[in-house]
Backbone as JSON Lines, residues from 0, in Angstrom:
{"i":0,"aa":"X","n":[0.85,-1.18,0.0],"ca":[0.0,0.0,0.0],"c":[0.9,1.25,0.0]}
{"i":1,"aa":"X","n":[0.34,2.23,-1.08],"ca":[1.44,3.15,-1.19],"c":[1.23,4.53,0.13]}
{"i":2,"aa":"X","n":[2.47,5.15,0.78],"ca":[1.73,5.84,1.61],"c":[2.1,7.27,1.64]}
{"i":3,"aa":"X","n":[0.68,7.98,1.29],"ca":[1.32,9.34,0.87],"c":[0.99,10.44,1.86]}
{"i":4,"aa":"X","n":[0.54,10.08,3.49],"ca":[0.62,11.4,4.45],"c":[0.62,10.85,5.44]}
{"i":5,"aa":"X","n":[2.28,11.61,6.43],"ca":[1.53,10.98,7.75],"c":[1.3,12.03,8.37]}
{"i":6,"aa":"X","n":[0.57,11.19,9.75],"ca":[0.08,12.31,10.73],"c":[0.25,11.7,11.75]}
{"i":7,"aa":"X","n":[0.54,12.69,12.9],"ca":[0.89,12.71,14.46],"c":[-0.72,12.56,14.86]}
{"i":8,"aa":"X","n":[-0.84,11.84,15.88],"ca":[-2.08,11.24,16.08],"c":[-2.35,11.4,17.67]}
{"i":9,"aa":"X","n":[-3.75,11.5,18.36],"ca":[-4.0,11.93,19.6],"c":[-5.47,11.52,19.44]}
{"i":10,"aa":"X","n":[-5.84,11.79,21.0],"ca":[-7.55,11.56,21.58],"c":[-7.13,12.8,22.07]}
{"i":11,"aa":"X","n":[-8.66,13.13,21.98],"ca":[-9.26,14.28,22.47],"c":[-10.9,13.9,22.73]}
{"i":12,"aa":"X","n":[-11.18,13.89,23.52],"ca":[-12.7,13.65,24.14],"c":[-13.01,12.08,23.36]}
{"i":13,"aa":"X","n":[-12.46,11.14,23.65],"ca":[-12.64,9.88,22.56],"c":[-12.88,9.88,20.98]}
{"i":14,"aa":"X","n":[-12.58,10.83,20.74],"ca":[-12.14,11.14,19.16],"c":[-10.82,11.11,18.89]}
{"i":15,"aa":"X","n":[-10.38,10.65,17.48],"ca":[-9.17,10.46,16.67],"c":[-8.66,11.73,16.1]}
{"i":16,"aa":"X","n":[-7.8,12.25,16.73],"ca":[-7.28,13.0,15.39],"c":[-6.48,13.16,15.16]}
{"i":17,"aa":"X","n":[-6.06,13.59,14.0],"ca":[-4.12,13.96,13.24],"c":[-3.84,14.96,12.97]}
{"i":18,"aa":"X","n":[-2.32,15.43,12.7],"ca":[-1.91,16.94,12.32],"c":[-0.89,16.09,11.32]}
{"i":19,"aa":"X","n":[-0.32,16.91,10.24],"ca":[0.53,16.67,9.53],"c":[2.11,16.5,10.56]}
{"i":20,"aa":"X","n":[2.33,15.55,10.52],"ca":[3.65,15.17,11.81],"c":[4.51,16.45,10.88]}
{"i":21,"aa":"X","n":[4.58,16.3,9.97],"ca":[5.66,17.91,10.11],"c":[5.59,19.18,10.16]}
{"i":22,"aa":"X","n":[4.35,19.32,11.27],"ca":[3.81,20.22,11.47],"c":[4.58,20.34,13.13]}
{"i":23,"aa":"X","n":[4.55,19.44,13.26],"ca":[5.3,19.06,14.92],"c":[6.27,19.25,15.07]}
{"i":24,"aa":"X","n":[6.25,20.32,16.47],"ca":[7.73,20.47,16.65],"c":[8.36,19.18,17.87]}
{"i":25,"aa":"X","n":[7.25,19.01,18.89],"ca":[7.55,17.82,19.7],"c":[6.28,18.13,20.72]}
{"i":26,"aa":"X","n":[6.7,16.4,21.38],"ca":[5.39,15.96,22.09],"c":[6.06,16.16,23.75]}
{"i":27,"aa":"X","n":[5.25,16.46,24.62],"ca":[6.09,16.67,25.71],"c":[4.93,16.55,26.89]}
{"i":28,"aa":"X","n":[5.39,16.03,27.94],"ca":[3.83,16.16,29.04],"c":[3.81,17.26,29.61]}
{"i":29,"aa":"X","n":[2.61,17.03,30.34],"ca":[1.95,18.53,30.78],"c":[2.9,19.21,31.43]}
{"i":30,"aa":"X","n":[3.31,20.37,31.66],"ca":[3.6,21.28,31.8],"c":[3.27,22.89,33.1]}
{"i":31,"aa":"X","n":[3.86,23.63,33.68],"ca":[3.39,24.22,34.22],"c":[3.26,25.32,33.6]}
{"i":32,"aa":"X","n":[1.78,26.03,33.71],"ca":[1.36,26.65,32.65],"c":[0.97,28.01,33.59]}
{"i":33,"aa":"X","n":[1.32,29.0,32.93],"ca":[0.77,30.68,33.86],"c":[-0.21,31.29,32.92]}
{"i":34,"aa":"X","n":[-1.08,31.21,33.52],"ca":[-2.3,31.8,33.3],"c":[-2.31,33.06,32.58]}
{"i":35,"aa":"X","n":[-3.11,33.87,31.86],"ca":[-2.76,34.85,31.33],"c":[-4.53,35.55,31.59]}
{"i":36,"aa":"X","n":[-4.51,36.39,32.38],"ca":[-5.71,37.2,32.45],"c":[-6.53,38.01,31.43]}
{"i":37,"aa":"X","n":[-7.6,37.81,30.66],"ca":[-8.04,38.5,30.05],"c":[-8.14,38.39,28.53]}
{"i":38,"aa":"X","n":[-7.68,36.56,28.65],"ca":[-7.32,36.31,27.32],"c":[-8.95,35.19,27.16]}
{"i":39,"aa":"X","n":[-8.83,34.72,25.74],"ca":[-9.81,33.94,25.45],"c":[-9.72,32.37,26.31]}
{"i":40,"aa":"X","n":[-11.06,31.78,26.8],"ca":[-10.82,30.6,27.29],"c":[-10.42,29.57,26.77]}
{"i":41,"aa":"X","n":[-9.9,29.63,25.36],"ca":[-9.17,28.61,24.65],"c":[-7.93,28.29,25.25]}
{"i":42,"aa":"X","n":[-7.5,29.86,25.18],"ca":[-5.91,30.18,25.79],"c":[-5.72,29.44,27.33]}
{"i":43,"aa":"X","n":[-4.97,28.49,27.29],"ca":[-5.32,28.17,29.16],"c":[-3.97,28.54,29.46]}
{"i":44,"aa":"X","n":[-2.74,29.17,28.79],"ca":[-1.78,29.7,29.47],"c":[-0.95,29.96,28.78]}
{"i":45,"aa":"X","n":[0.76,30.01,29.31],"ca":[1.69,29.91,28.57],"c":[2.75,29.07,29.45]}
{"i":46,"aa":"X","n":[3.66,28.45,28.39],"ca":[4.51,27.38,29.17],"c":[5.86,27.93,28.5]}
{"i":47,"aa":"X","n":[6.66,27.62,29.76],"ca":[8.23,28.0,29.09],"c":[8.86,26.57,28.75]}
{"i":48,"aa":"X","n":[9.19,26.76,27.5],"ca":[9.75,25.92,26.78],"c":[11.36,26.18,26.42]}
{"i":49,"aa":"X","n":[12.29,25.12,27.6],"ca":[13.51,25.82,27.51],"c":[13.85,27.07,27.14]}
{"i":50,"aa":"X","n":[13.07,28.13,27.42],"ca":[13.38,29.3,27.38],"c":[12.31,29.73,26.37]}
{"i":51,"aa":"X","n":[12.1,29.37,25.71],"ca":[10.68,29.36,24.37],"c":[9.44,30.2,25.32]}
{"i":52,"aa":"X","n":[8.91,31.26,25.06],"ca":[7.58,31.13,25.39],"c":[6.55,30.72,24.83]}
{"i":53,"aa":"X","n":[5.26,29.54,25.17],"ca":[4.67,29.2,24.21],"c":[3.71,29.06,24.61]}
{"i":54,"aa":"X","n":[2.58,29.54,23.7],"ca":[0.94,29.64,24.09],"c":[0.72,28.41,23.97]}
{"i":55,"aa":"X","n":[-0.3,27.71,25.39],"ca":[-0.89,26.65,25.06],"c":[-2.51,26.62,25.23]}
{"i":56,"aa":"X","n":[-3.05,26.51,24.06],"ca":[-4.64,26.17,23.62],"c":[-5.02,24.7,23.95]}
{"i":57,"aa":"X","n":[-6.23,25.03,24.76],"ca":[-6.94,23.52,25.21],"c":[-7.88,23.36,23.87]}
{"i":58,"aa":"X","n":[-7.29,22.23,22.97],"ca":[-8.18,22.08,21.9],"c":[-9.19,21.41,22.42]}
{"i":59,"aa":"X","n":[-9.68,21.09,23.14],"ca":[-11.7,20.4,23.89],"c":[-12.09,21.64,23.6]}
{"i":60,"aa":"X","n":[-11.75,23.36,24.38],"ca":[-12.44,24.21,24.3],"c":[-12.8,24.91,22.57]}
{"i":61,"aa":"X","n":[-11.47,24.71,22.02],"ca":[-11.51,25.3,21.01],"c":[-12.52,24.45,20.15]}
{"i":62,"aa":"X","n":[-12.98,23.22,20.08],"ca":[-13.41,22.6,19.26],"c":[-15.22,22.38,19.91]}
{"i":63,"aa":"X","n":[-15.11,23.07,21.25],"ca":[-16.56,22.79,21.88],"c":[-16.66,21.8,22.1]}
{"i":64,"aa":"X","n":[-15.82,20.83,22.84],"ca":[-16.0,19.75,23.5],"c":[-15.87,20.25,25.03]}
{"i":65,"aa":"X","n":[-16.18,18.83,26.14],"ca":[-16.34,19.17,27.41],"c":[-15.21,19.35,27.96]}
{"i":66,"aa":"X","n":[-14.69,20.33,29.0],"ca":[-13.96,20.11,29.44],"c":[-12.64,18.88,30.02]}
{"i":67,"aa":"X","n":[-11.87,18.52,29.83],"ca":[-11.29,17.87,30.43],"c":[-11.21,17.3,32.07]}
{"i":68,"aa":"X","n":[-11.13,16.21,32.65],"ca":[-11.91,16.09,34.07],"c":[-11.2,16.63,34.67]}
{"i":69,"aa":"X","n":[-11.17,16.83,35.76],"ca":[-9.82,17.62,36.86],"c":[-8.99,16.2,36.98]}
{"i":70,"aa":"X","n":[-7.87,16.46,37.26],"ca":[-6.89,15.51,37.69],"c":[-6.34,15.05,36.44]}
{"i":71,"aa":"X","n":[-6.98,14.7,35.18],"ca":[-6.19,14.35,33.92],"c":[-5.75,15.6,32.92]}
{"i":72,"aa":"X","n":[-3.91,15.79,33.42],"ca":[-3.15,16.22,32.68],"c":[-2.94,15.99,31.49]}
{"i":73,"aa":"X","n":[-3.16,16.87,30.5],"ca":[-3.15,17.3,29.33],"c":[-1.77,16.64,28.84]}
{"i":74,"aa":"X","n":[-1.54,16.55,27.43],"ca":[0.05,16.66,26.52],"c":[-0.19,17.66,25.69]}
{"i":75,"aa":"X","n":[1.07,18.5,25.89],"ca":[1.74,19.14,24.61],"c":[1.62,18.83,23.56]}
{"i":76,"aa":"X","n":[1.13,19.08,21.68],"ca":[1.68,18.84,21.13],"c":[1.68,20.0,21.07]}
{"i":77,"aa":"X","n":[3.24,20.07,20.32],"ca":[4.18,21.46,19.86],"c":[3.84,21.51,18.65]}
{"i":78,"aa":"X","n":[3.25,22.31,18.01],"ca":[3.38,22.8,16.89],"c":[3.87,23.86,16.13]}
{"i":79,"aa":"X","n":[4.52,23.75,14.92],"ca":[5.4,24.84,14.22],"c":[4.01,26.06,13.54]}
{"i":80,"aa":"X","n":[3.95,27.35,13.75],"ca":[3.49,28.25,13.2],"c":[4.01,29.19,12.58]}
{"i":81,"aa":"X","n":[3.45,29.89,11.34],"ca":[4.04,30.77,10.39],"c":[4.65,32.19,12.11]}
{"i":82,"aa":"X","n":[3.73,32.08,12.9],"ca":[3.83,33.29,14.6],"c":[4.61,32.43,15.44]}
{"i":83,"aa":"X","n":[5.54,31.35,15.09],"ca":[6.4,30.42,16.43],"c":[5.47,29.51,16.7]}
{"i":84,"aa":"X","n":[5.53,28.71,17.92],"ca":[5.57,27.56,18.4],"c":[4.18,27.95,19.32]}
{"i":85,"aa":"X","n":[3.07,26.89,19.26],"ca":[1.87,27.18,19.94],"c":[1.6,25.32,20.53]}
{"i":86,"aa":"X","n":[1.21,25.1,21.57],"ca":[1.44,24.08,22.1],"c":[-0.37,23.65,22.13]}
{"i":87,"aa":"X","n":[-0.68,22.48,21.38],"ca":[-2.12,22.1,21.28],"c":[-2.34,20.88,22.77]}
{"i":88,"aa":"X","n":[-3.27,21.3,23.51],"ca":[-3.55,20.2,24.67],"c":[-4.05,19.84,24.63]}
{"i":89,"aa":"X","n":[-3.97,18.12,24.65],"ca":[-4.8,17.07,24.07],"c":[-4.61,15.92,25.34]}
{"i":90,"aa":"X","n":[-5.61,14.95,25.1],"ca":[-6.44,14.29,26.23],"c":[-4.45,12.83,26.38]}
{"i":91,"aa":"X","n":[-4.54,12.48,24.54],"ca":[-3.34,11.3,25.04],"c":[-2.91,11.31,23.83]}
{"i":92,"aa":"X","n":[-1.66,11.06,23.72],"ca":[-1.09,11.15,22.11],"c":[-1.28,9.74,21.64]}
{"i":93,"aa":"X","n":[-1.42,9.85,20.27],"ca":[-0.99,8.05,19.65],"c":[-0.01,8.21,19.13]}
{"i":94,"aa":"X","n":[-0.06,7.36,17.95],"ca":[1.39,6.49,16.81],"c":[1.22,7.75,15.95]}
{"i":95,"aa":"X","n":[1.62,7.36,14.91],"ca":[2.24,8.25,13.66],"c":[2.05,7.34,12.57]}
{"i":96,"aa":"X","n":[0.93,7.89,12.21],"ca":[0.26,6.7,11.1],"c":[0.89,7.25,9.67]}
{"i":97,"aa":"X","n":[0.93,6.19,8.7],"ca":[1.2,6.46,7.47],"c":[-0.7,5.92,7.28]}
{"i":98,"aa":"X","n":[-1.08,7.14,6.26],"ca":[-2.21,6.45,5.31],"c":[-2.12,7.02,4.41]}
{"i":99,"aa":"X","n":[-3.24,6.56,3.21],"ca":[-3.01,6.59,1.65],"c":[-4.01,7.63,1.46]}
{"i":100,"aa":"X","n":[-3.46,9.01,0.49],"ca":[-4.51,9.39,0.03],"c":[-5.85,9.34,0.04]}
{"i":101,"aa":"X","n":[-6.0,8.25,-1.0],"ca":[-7.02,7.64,-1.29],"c":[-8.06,7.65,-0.36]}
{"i":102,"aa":"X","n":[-7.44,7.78,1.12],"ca":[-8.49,7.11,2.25],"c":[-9.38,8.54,3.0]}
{"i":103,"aa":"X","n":[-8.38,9.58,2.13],"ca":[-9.29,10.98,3.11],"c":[-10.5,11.22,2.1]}
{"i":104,"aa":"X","n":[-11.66,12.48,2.55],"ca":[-12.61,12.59,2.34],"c":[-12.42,14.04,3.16]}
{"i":105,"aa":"X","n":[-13.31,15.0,2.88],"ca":[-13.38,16.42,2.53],"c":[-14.22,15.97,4.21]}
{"i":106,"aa":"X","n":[-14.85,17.81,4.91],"ca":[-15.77,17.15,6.26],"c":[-16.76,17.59,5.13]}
{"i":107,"aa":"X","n":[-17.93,16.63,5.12],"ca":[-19.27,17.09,4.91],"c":[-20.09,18.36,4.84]}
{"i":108,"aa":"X","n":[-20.8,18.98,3.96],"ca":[-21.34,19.79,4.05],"c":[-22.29,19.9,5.35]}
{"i":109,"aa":"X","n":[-23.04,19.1,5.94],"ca":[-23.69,18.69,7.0],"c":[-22.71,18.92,8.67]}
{"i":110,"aa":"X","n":[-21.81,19.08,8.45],"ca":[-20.86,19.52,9.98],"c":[-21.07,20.75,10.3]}
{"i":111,"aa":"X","n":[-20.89,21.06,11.19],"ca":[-21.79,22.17,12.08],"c":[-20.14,22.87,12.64]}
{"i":112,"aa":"X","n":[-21.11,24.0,13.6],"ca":[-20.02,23.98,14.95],"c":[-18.84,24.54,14.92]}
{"i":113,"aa":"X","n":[-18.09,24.62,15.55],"ca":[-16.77,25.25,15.57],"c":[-15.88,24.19,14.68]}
{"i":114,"aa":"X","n":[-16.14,23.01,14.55],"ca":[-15.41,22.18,14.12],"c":[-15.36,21.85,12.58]}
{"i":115,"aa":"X","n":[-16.6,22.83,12.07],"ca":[-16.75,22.85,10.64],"c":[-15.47,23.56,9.94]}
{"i":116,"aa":"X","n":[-14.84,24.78,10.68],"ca":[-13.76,25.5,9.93],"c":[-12.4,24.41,10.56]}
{"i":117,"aa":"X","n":[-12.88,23.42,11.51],"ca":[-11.08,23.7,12.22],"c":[-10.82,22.07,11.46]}
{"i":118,"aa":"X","n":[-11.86,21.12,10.87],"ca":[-11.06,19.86,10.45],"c":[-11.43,20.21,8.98]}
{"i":119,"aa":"X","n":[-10.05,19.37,8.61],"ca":[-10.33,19.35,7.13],"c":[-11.0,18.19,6.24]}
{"i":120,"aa":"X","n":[-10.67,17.34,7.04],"ca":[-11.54,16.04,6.48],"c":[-11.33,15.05,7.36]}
{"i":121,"aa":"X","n":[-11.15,13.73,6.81],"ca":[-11.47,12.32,7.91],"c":[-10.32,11.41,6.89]}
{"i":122,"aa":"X","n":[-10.47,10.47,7.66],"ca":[-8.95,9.57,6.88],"c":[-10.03,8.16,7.44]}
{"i":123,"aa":"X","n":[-10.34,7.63,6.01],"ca":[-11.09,6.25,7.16],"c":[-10.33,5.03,7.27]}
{"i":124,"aa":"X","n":[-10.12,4.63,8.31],"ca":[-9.37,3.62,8.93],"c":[-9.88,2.29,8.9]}
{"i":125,"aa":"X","n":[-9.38,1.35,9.6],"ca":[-10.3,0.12,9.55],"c":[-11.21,0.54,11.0]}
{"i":126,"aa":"X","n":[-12.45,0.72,10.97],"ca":[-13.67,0.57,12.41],"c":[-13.2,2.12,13.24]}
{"i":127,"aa":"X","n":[-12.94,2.78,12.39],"ca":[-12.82,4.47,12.42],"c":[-12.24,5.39,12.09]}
{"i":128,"aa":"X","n":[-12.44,6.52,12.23],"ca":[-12.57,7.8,11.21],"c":[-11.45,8.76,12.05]}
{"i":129,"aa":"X","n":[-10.29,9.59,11.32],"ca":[-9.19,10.38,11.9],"c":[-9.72,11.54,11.46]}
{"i":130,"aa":"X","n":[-9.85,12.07,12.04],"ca":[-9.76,13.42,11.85],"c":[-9.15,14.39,11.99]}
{"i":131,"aa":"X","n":[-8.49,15.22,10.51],"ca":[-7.5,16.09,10.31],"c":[-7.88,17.55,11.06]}
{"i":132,"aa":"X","n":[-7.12,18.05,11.47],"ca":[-7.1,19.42,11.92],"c":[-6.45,20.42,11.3]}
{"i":133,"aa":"X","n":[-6.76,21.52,10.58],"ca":[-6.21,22.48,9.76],"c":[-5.38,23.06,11.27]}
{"i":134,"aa":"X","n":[-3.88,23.15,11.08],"ca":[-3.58,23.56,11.91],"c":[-3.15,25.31,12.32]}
{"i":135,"aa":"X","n":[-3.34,25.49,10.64],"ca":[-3.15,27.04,10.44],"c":[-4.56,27.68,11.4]}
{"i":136,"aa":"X","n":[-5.83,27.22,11.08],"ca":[-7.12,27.85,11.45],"c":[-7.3,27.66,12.95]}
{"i":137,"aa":"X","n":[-6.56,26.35,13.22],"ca":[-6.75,25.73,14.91],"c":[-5.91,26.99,15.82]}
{"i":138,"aa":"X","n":[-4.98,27.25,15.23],"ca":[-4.06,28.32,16.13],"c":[-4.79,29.56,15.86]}
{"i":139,"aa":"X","n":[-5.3,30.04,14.82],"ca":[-5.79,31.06,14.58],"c":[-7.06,31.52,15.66]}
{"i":140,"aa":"X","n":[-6.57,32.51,16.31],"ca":[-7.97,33.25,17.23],"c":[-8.6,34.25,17.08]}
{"i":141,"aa":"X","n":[-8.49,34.61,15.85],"ca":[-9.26,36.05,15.35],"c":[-10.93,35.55,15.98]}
{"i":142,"aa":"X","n":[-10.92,34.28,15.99],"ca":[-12.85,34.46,16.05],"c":[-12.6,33.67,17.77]}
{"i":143,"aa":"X","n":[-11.86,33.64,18.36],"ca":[-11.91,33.37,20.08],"c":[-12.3,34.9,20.55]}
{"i":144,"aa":"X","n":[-13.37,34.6,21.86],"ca":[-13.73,35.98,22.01],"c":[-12.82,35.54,23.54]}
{"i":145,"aa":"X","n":[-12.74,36.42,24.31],"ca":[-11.66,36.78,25.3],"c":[-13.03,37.04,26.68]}
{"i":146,"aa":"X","n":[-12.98,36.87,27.57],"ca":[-14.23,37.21,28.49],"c":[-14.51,38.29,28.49]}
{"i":147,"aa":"X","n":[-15.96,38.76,28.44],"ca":[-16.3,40.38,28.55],"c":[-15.97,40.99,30.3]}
């Protein structure tokens, strides 16, 4: 089977999803994170990254899923941005799948939600569905509103 994309792979609320692995700068566990007042509730902080400062976004919020429970620490993924390094927090990382073209599919006209702009399509697997994350639009917060 020929294989023409991989992707860095994670759960997030018992959903699958992928980023283009060379989109990744690295995977790293949770982190101590300082709060930043006045920013959008996506934003849940910033983490120093060997000296790096780097915004980290709770993708559950960004995508309108439920919160994460208390007590289960988040992972890093690091991701490379055209603005530096923005750290996506996700429930548990997976593998690093190779799949074929062939196997993605656009999201449906029928998807709703915040999640209509932020995936780009689905990769179908054997007994389930990956779902890609535009990672340019995922970092992007022009449309995060910040608390009034």
């Amino acid at each position: 089977m020929p294989v023409d994309r991989q992707f860095c792979t994670f759960l997030l609320a018992g959903h699958h999803f992928g980023v283009d692995v060379t989109s990744v700068q690295e995977i790293i566990r949770a982190q101590e994170m300082t709060r930043v007042p006045l920013t959008a509730p996506v934003v849940r902080g910033l983490i120093n990254l060997r000296g790096q400062i780097v915004t980290a976004l709770d993708l559950r919020r960004r995508l309108g899923l439920p919160d994460r429970p208390d007590g289960d620490p988040p992972v890093n993924v690091v991701v490379r941005t055209d603005d530096g390094a923005v750290s996506l927090l996700v429930d548990e990382i997976g593998d690093v799948l190779d799949v074929p073209e062939s196997a993605f599919e656009q999201s449906p006209e029928t998807l709703t939600g915040p999640a209509r702009g932020l995936i780009r399509g689905a990769y179908k697997l054997d007994g389930r569905l990956l779902l890609i994350l535009d990672t340019d639009r995922t970092v992007d917060l022009a449309d995060a509103r910040a608390p009034d």
